[in-house]
């Protein structure tokens, strides 16, 4: 699982867990879709 923690300028925070994450704060964008790496 992928965990992304987002800190907001106003002191708030968001925690996203999953295989598909997308967010767009003020023109900046970060998107993650699944894993492209295999662990053995």
Short mmCIF file of N, CA and C in Angstrom, two decimals:
data_model
loop_
_atom_site.label_atom_id
_atom_site.label_comp_id
_atom_site.label_asym_id
_atom_site.label_seq_id
_atom_site.Cartn_x
_atom_site.Cartn_y
_atom_site.Cartn_z
N UNK A 1 0.84 -1.21 0.00
CA UNK A 1 0.00 0.00 0.00
C UNK A 1 0.87 1.25 0.00
N UNK A 2 0.34 2.28 -0.60
CA UNK A 2 1.07 3.54 -0.67
C UNK A 2 0.41 4.56 0.24
N UNK A 3 1.22 5.22 1.05
CA UNK A 3 0.68 6.22 1.97
C UNK A 3 1.25 7.59 1.66
N UNK A 4 0.35 8.54 1.45
CA UNK A 4 0.78 9.91 1.15
C UNK A 4 0.21 10.86 2.18
N UNK A 5 1.06 11.64 2.80
CA UNK A 5 0.61 12.61 3.79
C UNK A 5 0.77 14.01 3.22
N UNK A 6 -0.32 14.75 3.22
CA UNK A 6 -0.32 16.09 2.64
C UNK A 6 -0.51 17.13 3.73
N UNK A 7 0.46 18.03 3.83
CA UNK A 7 0.35 19.10 4.81
C UNK A 7 -0.18 20.36 4.14
N UNK A 8 -1.25 20.91 4.68
CA UNK A 8 -1.84 22.11 4.11
C UNK A 8 -1.26 23.35 4.79
N UNK A 9 -1.19 24.46 4.04
CA UNK A 9 -0.62 25.69 4.58
C UNK A 9 -1.42 26.24 5.75
N UNK A 10 -2.68 25.84 5.87
CA UNK A 10 -3.53 26.37 6.94
C UNK A 10 -3.43 25.53 8.21
N UNK A 11 -2.53 24.55 8.20
CA UNK A 11 -2.31 23.75 9.40
C UNK A 11 -3.03 22.41 9.37
N UNK A 12 -3.83 22.19 8.33
CA UNK A 12 -4.54 20.92 8.23
C UNK A 12 -3.68 19.87 7.55
N UNK A 13 -4.10 18.63 7.60
CA UNK A 13 -3.35 17.58 6.93
C UNK A 13 -4.28 16.49 6.43
N UNK A 14 -3.87 15.84 5.35
CA UNK A 14 -4.66 14.76 4.79
C UNK A 14 -3.79 13.53 4.62
N UNK A 15 -4.33 12.38 4.93
CA UNK A 15 -3.60 11.14 4.73
C UNK A 15 -4.37 10.25 3.76
N UNK A 16 -3.70 9.90 2.67
CA UNK A 16 -4.34 9.08 1.65
C UNK A 16 -3.65 7.72 1.57
N UNK A 17 -4.44 6.67 1.58
CA UNK A 17 -3.88 5.33 1.44
C UNK A 17 -4.60 4.61 0.31
N UNK A 18 -3.84 4.01 -0.59
CA UNK A 18 -4.47 3.31 -1.69
C UNK A 18 -3.52 3.13 -2.85
N UNK A 19 -4.04 2.65 -3.97
CA UNK A 19 -3.21 2.43 -5.15
C UNK A 19 -3.39 3.55 -6.16
N UNK A 20 -4.38 4.39 -5.94
CA UNK A 20 -4.62 5.48 -6.87
C UNK A 20 -4.83 6.78 -6.10
N UNK A 21 -3.88 7.69 -6.21
CA UNK A 21 -3.96 8.94 -5.47
C UNK A 21 -3.78 10.11 -6.41
N UNK A 22 -4.61 11.12 -6.27
CA UNK A 22 -4.44 12.30 -7.10
C UNK A 22 -4.91 13.52 -6.34
N UNK A 23 -4.12 14.59 -6.38
CA UNK A 23 -4.57 15.83 -5.77
C UNK A 23 -3.93 17.02 -6.43
N UNK A 24 -4.60 18.15 -6.36
CA UNK A 24 -4.14 19.33 -7.09
C UNK A 24 -4.29 20.58 -6.25
N UNK A 25 -3.32 20.87 -5.38
CA UNK A 25 -3.38 22.06 -4.55
C UNK A 25 -2.75 23.26 -5.24
N UNK A 26 -3.54 24.26 -5.55
CA UNK A 26 -3.01 25.51 -6.10
C UNK A 26 -2.05 25.33 -7.28
N UNK A 27 -2.56 24.75 -8.37
CA UNK A 27 -1.78 24.61 -9.61
C UNK A 27 -0.71 23.52 -9.54
N UNK A 28 -0.35 23.08 -8.35
CA UNK A 28 0.62 21.99 -8.26
C UNK A 28 -0.16 20.69 -8.26
N UNK A 29 0.37 19.70 -8.94
CA UNK A 29 -0.35 18.43 -9.00
C UNK A 29 0.57 17.25 -8.73
N UNK A 30 0.06 16.32 -7.95
CA UNK A 30 0.80 15.09 -7.68
C UNK A 30 -0.16 13.92 -7.89
N UNK A 31 0.23 13.01 -8.74
CA UNK A 31 -0.63 11.86 -8.97
C UNK A 31 0.17 10.57 -8.94
N UNK A 32 -0.38 9.58 -8.27
CA UNK A 32 0.29 8.29 -8.17
C UNK A 32 -0.70 7.19 -8.52
N UNK A 33 -0.31 6.34 -9.42
CA UNK A 33 -1.21 5.25 -9.80
C UNK A 33 -0.52 3.91 -9.68
N UNK A 34 -0.86 3.20 -8.62
CA UNK A 34 -0.36 1.85 -8.42
C UNK A 34 1.15 1.74 -8.30
N UNK A 35 1.64 0.51 -8.29
CA UNK A 35 3.07 0.25 -8.20
C UNK A 35 3.60 -0.22 -9.54
N UNK A 36 4.77 0.24 -9.91
CA UNK A 36 5.39 -0.22 -11.15
C UNK A 36 6.64 -1.04 -10.83
N UNK A 37 6.79 -1.38 -9.56
CA UNK A 37 7.97 -2.13 -9.13
C UNK A 37 7.54 -3.44 -8.48
N UNK A 38 8.29 -4.48 -8.73
CA UNK A 38 7.96 -5.78 -8.16
C UNK A 38 8.93 -6.13 -7.03
N UNK A 39 8.39 -6.44 -5.87
CA UNK A 39 9.21 -6.81 -4.73
C UNK A 39 9.25 -8.32 -4.59
N UNK A 40 10.43 -8.84 -4.37
CA UNK A 40 10.55 -10.29 -4.22
C UNK A 40 11.23 -10.65 -2.91
#
